[in-house]
Coordinates of C-alpha atoms in Angstrom, one line a residue:
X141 CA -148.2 32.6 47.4
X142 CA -145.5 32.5 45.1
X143 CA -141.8 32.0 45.2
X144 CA -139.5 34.7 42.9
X145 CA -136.9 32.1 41.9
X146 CA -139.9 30.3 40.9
X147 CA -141.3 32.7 38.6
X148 CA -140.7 32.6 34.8
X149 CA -141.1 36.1 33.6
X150 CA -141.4 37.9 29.9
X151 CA -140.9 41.3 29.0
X152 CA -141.2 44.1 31.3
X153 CA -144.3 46.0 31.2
X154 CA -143.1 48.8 33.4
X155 CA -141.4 51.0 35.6
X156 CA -142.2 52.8 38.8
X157 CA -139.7 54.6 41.6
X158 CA -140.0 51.7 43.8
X159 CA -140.9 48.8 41.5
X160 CA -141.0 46.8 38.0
X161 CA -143.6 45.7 36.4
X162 CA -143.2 42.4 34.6
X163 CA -145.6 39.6 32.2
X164 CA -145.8 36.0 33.4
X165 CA -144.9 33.8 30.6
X166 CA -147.7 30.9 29.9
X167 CA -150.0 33.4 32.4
X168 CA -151.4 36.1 29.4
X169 CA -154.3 37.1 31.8
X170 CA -151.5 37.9 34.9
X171 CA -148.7 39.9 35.5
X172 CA -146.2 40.2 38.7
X173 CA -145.0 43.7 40.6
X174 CA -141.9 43.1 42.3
X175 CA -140.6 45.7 44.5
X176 CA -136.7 46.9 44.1
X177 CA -136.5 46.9 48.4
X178 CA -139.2 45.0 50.7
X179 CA -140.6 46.7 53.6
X180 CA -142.5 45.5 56.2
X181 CA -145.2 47.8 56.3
X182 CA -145.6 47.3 53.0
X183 CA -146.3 43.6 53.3
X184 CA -148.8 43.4 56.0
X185 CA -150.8 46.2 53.8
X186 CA -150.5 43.9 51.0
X187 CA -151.6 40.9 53.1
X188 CA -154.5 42.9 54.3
X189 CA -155.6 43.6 50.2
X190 CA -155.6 39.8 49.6
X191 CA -157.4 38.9 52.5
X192 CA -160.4 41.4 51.4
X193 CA -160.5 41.4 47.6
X194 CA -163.5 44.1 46.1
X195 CA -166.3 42.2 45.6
X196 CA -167.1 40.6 41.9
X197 CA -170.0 42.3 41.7
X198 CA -168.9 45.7 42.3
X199 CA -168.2 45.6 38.1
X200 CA -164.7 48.2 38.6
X201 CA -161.7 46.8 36.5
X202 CA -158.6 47.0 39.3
X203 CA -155.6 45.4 39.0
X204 CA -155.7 43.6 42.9
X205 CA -153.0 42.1 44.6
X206 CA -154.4 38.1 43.8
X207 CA -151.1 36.4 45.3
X208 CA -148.0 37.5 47.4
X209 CA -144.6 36.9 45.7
X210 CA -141.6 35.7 48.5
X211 CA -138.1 35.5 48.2
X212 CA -136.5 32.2 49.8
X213 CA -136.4 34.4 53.0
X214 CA -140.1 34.6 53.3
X215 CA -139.5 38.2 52.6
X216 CA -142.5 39.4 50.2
X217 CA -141.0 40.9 47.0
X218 CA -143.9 41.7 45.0
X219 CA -147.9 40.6 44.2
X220 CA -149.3 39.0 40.8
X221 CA -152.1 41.1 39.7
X222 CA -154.2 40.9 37.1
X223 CA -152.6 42.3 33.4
X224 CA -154.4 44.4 31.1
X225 CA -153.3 44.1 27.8
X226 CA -151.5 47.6 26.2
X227 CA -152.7 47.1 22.9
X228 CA -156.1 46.8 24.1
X229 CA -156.1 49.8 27.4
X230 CA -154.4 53.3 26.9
X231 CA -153.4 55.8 29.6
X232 CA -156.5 58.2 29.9
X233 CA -154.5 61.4 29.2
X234 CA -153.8 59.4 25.8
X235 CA -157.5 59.9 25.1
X236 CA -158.2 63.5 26.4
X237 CA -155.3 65.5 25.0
X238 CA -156.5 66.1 21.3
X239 CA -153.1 65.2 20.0
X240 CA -152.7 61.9 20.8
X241 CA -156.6 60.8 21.0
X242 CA -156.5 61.4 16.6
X243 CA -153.6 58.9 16.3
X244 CA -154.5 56.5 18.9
X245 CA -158.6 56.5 18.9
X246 CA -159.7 58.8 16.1
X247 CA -163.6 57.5 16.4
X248 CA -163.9 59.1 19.9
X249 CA -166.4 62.0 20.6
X250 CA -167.8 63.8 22.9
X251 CA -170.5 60.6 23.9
X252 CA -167.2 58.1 24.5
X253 CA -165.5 60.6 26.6
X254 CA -168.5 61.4 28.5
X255 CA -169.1 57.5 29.2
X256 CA -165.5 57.1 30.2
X257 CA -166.0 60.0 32.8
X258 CA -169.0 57.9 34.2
X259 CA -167.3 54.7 34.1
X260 CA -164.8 56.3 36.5
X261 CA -166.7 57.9 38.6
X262 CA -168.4 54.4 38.7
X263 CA -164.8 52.6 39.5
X264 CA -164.4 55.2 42.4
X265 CA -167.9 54.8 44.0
X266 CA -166.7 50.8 44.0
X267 CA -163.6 51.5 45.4
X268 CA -165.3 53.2 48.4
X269 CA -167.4 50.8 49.0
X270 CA -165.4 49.0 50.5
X271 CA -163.9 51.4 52.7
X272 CA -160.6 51.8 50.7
X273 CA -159.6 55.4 49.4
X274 CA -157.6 55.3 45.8
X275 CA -155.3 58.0 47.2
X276 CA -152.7 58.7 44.3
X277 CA -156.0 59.4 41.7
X278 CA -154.4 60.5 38.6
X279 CA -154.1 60.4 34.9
X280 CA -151.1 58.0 34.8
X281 CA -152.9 55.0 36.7
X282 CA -156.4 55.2 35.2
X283 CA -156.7 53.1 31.5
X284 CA -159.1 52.9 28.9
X285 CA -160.4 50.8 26.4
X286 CA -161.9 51.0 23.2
X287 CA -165.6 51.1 24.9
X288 CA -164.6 53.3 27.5
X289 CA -164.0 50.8 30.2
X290 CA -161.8 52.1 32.7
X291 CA -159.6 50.3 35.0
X292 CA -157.5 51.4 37.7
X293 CA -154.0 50.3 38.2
X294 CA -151.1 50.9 41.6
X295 CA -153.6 49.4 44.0
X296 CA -151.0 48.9 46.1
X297 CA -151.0 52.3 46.6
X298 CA -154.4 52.7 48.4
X299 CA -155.0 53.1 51.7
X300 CA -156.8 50.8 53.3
X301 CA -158.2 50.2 57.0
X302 CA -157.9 46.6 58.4
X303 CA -160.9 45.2 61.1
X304 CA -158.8 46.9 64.1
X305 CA -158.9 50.8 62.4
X306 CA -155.4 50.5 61.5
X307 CA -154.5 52.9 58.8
X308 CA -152.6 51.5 56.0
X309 CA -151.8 55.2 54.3
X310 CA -151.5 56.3 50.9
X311 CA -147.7 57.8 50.8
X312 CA -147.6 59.2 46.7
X313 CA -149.6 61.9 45.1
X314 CA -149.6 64.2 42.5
X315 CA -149.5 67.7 43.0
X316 CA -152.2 68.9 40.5
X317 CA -154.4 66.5 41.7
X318 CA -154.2 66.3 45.6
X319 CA -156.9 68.2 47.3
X320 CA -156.0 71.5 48.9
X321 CA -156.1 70.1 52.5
X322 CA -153.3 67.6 51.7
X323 CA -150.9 70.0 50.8
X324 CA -148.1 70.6 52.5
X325 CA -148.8 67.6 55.0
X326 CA -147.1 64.2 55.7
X327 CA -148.5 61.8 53.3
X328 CA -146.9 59.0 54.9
X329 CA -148.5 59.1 58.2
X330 CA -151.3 61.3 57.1
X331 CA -155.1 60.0 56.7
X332 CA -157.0 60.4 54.0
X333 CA -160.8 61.0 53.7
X334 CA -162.9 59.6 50.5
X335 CA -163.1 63.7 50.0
X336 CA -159.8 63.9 48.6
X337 CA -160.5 61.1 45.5
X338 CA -163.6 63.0 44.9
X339 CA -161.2 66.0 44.0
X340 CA -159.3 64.0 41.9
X341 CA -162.1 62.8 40.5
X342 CA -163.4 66.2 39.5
X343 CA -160.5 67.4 37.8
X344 CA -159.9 64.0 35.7
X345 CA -163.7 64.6 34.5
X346 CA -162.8 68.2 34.0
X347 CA -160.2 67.2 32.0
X348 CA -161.6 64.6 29.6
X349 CA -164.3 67.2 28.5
X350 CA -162.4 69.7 28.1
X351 CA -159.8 68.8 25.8
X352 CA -157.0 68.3 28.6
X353 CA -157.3 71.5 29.8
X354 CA -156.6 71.4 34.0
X355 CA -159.6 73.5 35.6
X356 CA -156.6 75.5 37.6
X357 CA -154.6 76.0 34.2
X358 CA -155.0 79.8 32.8
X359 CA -153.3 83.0 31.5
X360 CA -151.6 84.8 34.4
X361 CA -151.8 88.2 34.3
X362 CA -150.6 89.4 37.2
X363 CA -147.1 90.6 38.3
X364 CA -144.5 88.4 39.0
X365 CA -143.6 84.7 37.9
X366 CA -147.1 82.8 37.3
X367 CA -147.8 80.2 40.1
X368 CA -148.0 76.2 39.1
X369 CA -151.6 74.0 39.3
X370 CA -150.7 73.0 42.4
X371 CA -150.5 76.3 44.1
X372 CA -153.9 77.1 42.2
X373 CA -155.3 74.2 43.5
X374 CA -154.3 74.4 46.7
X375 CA -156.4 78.2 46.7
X376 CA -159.5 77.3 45.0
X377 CA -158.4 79.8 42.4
X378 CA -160.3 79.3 39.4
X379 CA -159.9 81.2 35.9
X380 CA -163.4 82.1 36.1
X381 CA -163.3 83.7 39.7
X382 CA -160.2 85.1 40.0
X383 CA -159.1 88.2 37.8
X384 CA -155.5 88.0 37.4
X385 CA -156.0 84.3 36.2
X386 CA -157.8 84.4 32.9
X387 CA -159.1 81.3 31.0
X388 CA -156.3 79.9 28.8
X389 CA -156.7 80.8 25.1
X390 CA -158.4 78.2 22.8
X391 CA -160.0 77.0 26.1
X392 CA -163.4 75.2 25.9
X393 CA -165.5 77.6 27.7
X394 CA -167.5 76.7 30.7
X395 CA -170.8 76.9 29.4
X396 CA -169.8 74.4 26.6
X397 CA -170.5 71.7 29.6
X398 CA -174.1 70.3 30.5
X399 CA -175.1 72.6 34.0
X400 CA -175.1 69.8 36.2
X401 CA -171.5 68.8 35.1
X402 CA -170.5 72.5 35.5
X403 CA -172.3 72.8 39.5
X404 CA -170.8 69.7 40.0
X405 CA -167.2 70.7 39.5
X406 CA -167.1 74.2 40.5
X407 CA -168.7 72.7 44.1
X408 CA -166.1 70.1 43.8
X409 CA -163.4 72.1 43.4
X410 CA -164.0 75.0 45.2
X411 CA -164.9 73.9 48.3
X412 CA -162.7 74.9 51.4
X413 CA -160.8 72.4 52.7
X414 CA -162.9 72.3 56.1
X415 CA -165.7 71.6 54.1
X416 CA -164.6 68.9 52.2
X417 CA -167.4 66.7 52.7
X418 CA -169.3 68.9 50.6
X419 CA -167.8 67.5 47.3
X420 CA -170.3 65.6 45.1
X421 CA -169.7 61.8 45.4
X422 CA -168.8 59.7 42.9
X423 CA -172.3 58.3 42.1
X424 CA -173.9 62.0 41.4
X425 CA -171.3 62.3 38.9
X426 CA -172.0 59.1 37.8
X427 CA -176.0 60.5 37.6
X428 CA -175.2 63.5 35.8
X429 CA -172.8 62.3 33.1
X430 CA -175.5 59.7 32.1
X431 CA -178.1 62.4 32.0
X432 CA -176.4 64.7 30.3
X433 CA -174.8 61.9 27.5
X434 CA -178.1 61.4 26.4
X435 CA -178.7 65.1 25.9
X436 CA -176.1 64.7 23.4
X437 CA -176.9 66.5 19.9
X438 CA -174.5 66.5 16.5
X439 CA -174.0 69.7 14.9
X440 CA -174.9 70.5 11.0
X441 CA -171.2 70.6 9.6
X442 CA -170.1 67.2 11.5
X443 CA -171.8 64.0 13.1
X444 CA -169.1 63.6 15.5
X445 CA -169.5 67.2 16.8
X446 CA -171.9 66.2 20.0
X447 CA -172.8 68.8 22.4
X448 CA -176.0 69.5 24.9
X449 CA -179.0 71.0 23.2
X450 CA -178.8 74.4 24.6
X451 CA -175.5 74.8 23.0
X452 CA -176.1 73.5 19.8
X453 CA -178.5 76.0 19.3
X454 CA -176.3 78.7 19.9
X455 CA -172.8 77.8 18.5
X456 CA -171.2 74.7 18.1
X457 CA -168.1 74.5 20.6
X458 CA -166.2 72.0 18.6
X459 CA -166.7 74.0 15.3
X460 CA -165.3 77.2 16.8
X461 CA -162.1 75.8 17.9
X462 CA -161.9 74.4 14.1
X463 CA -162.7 78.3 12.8
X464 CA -160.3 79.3 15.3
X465 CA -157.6 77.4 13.9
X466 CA -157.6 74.6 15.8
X467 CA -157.0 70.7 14.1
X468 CA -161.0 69.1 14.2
X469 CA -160.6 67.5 17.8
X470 CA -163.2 64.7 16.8
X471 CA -162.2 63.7 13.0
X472 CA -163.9 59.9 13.3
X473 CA -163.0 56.9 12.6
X474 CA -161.8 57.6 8.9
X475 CA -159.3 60.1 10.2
X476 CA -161.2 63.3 7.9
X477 CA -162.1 66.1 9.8
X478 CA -163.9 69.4 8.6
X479 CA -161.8 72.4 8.1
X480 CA -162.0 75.8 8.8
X481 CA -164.9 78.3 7.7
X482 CA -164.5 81.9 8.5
X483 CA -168.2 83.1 9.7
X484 CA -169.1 86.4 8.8
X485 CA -170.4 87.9 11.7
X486 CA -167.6 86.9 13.5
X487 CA -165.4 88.9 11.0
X488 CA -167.6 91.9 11.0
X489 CA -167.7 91.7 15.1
X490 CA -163.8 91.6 15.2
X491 CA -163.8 94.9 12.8
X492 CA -165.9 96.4 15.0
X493 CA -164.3 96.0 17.9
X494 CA -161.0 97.0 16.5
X495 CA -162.7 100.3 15.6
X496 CA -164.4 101.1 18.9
X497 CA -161.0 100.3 20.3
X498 CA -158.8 102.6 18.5
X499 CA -161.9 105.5 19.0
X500 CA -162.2 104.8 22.8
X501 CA -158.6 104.8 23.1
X502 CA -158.1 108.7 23.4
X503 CA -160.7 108.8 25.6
X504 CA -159.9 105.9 27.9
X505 CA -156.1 107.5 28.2
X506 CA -157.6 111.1 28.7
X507 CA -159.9 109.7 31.5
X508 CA -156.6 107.4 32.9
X509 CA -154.5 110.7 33.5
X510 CA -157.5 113.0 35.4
X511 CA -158.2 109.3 37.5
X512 CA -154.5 109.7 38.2
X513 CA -154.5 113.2 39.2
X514 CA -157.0 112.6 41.2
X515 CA -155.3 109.7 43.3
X516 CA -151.9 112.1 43.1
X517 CA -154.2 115.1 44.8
X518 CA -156.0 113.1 47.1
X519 CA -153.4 110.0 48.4
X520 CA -151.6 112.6 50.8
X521 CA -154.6 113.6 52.4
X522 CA -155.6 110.2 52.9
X523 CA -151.9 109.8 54.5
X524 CA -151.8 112.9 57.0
X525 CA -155.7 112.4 57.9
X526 CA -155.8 108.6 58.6
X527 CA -158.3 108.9 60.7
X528 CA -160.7 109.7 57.7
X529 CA -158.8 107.5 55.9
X530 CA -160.2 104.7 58.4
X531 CA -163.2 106.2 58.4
X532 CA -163.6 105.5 54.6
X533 CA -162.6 102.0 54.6
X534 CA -165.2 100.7 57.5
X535 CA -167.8 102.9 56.1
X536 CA -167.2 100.9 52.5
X537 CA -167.3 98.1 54.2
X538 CA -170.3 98.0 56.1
X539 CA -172.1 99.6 53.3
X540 CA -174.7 96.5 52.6
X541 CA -175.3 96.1 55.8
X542 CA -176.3 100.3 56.3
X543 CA -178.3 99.8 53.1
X544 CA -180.9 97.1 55.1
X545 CA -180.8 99.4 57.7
X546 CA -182.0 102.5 55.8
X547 CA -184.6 100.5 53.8
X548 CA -186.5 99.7 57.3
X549 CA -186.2 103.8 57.7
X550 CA -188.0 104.4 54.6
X551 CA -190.1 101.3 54.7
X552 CA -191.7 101.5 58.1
X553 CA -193.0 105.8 58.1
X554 CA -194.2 105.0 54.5
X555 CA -195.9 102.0 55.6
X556 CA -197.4 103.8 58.3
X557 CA -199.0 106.6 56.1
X558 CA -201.0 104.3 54.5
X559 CA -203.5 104.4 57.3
X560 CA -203.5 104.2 60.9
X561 CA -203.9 100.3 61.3
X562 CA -201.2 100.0 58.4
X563 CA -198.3 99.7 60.6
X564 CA -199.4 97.7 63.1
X565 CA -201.0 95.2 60.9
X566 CA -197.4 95.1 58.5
X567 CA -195.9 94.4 61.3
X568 CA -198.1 91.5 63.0
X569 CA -198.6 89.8 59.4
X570 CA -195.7 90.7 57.5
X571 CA -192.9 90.2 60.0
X572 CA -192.2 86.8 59.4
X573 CA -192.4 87.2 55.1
X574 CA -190.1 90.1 55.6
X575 CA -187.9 88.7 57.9
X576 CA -187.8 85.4 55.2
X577 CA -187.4 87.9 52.4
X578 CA -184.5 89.6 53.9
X579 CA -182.8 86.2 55.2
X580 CA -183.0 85.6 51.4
X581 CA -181.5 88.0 50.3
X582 CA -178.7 88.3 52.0
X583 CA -177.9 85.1 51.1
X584 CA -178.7 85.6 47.3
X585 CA -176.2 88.7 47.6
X586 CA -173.5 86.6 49.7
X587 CA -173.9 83.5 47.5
X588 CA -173.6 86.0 44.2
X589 CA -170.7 87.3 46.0
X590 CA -169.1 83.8 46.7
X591 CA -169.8 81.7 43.7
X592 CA -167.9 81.9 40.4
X593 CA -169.1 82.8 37.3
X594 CA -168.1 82.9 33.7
X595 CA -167.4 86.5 33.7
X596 CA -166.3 86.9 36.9
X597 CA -168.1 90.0 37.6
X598 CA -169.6 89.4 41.6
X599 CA -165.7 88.9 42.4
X600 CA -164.9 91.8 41.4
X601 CA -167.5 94.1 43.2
X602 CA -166.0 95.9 46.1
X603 CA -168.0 96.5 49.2
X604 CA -169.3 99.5 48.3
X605 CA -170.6 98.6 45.2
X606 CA -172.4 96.1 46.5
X607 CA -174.0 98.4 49.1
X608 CA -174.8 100.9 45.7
X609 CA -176.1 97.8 43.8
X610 CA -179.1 96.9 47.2
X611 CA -179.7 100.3 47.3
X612 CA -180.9 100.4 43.4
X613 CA -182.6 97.3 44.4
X614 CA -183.8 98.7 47.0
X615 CA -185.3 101.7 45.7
X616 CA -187.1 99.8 42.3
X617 CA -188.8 97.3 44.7
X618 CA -189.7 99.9 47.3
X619 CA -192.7 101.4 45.3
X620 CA -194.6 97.9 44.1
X621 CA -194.8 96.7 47.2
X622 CA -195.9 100.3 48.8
X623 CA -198.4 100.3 46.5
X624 CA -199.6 96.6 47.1
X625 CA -200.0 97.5 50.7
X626 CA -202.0 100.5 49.7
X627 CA -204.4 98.2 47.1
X628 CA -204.5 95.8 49.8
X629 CA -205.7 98.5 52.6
X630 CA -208.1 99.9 50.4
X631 CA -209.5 96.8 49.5
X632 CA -210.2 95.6 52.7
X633 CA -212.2 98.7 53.5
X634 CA -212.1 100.1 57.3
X635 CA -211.3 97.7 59.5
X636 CA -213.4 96.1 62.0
X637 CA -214.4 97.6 65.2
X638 CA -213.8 100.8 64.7
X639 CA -217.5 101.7 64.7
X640 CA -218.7 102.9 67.7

């Protein structure tokens, strides 16, 4: 413990709503918080911190509370922490926005960035470890070194739990990086779960490999005034899933990222907030970055353009935001980038879809006004008849469940013909593997429905055409496996004991 009056301090290192941060001259290693207006609950939650320090061996950076600071009135004032040195650690948004990461660490690729994204998720999994949640996860209180150490700064910030299972809450957060269950709730009194870091967690991994770009961030393109990442993160609303949100021009696509990485977020991210425990932990990103860091391949035009195999083989991600126009994100160490080389194909492709569009055009407008007509003719018949009107919506929507239904109709007479025993033995051998076979499909159709894609195209099937697309289905499988039963039947011969 330390008395303020005492303290002999240098040059301020910082500035927060409720406190300054300040060096301790003599002290290089340490620096002091001191608090603007003491509050009590604030000093038995700091008490608390210095009472259970993370252990040594838990190798996460954090700047701890190590000492209480007091006025003369035994009021506490601030906490000396540990100090890491500016020159050496930079703000991580310094080091994922393009901009800034060429000025300030030009020899950074895609390998250091994917190493810093498992270094956090390393520093997380220590943090919860010890039963403390980071709370206020963001890019403004995580820092990086020159080897992608990270370290996490505002501990005082967490919430911790003392030995009685008193809550010492996490009041701050930022929008675009609390979990969709936290908004709109009192963060001073409100509890938080490890769940919500492991949000945070995804989108700060989301953002160092792909250039900065926020998962939630997108083109709007539907009516209206677009809505801010928070209110897309607080719906799960992804550019990939949702239509009227498409993915942000010059955005690193998707498929650019290792699979694992790309599971991991979209489960991370999309998960509904009474399912939050779903959400990878910290150590399976930790797993998959280091898998997928030494998957790591250079392209032909540049050494520091590093991306998984599969891609490399099919276009270089880094190399087509240079084409596109786009400074060389990763010019090394000396500063020199490549620069930008037309392709060919990519020229010839763009001509040939400017063609087909200005052909199709006619013929997309002429087909727009007969679609229209048809609407014009038909909407007030839907209007005075709503009983058919109601009629057409339930039967759309119960569409793939009638489709099941009328593949048992077909299935069971055909099965039947096949011979007199046919039926009976379908049913007593192949009522379990057909009862499995539709349990999975209904769940391949429902997860196709639910999960995202690149395209987007399952969300935007309508009942009905999902009911048109398992009847197709339907219909193609229907004659193999008639005709398997039939092989199968014949095979076998007449069955037993039907001699006399």
């Amino acid at each position: 413990m330390r008395r303020a009056d005492e303290l002999v301090l240098g040059s301020k290192l910082g500035a927060g709503g409720e406190a300054d941060v300040y060096e301790l001259r003599g002290e290089p290693k340490l620096a002091v918080k001191l608090y603007r207006a003491p509050r009590a609950a604030r000093a038995a939650k700091l008490r608390l911190m210095i009472e259970h320090p993370p252990p040594a061996a838990s190798g996460a950076r954090l700047a701890w509370p190590r000492e209480l600071v007091v006025d003369s009135d035994g009021a506490v004032r601030g906490f000396v922490m540990d100090r890491f040195d500016p020159k050496c650690f930079r703000p991580i948004h310094q080091l994922y926005n393009p901009k800034t990461r060429r000025q300030v660490a030009p020899g950074f690729n895609t390998r250091y960035l994917m190493h810093t994204a498992g270094n956090l998720a390393t520093a997380i999994a220590a943090v919860h470890a010890t039963g403390a949640v980071v709370g206020d996860l963001n890019e403004s209180n995580v820092l990086v070194d020159a080897q992608a150490t990270v370290a996490l700064v505002d501990c005082d910030s967490f919430q911790v739990t003392d030995a009685d299972g008193v809550v010492h809450p996490c009041p701050v957060a930022k929008p675009e990086f609390t979990a969709p269950e936290l908004h709109g709730r009192d963060l001073q009194t409100r509890e938080r779960r490890a769940s919500a870091d492991l949000f945070a967690l995804a989108v700060l991994v989301l953002l160092l490999l792909r250039e900065g770009r926020h998962p939630f961030a997108g083109a709007w393109r539907g009516a209206g005034q677009p809505p801010d990442l928070a209110a897309h993160a607080r719906r799960r609303r992804l550019p990939a899933r949702w239509r009227r949100l498409a993915p942000a021009p010059f955005a690193l696509p998707w498929r650019s990222l290792p699979w694992r990485v790309r599971l991991l977020g979209r489960v991370a991210l999309t998960a509904p907030p009474a399912l939050d425990r779903l959400r990878p932990q910290a150590t399976a990103w930790t797993r998959a970055l280091g898998r997928a860091e030494h998957r790591l391949l250079p392209c032909r035009r540049s050494a520091q353009h590093l991306s998984v195999g599969r891609v490399r083989a099919w276009r270089c991600p880094w190399c087509a935001l240079v084409d596109a126009g786009i400074p060389d994100p990763f010019p090394g160490a000396a500063g020199k980038g490549i620069t930008a080389q037309p392709r060919v194909l990519a020229t010839v492709r763009r001509r040939v879809v400017m063609t087909a569009r200005a052909l199709s055009a006619p013929i997309l407008e002429a087909l727009q006004r007969v679609g229209r007509a048809a609407v014009d003719r038909t909407t007030p018949l839907l209007r005075r008849e709503a009983a058919v009107a109601g009629a057409l919506v339930v039967a759309s929507s119960i569409a793939p469940i009638a489709t099941l239904f009328a593949v048992g109709a077909i299935a069971v007479p055909l099965a039947a013909l096949v011979s007199r025993s046919a039926l009976r033995e379908v049913m007593a051998r192949s009522g379990r593997a057909a009862a499995l076979a539709a349990a999975v499909a209904i769940a391949t159709v429902g997860l196709a429905w639910w999960i995202p894609t690149d395209s987007g195209r399952f969300a935007r099937w309508s009942p009905s055409q999902a009911g048109d697309r398992a009847m197709h289905l339907a219909l193609l499988a229907m004659p193999p496996f008639m005709g398997l039963v039939a092989m199968r039947r014949i095979g076998r011969g007449a069955p037993r004991g039907n001699s006399v």
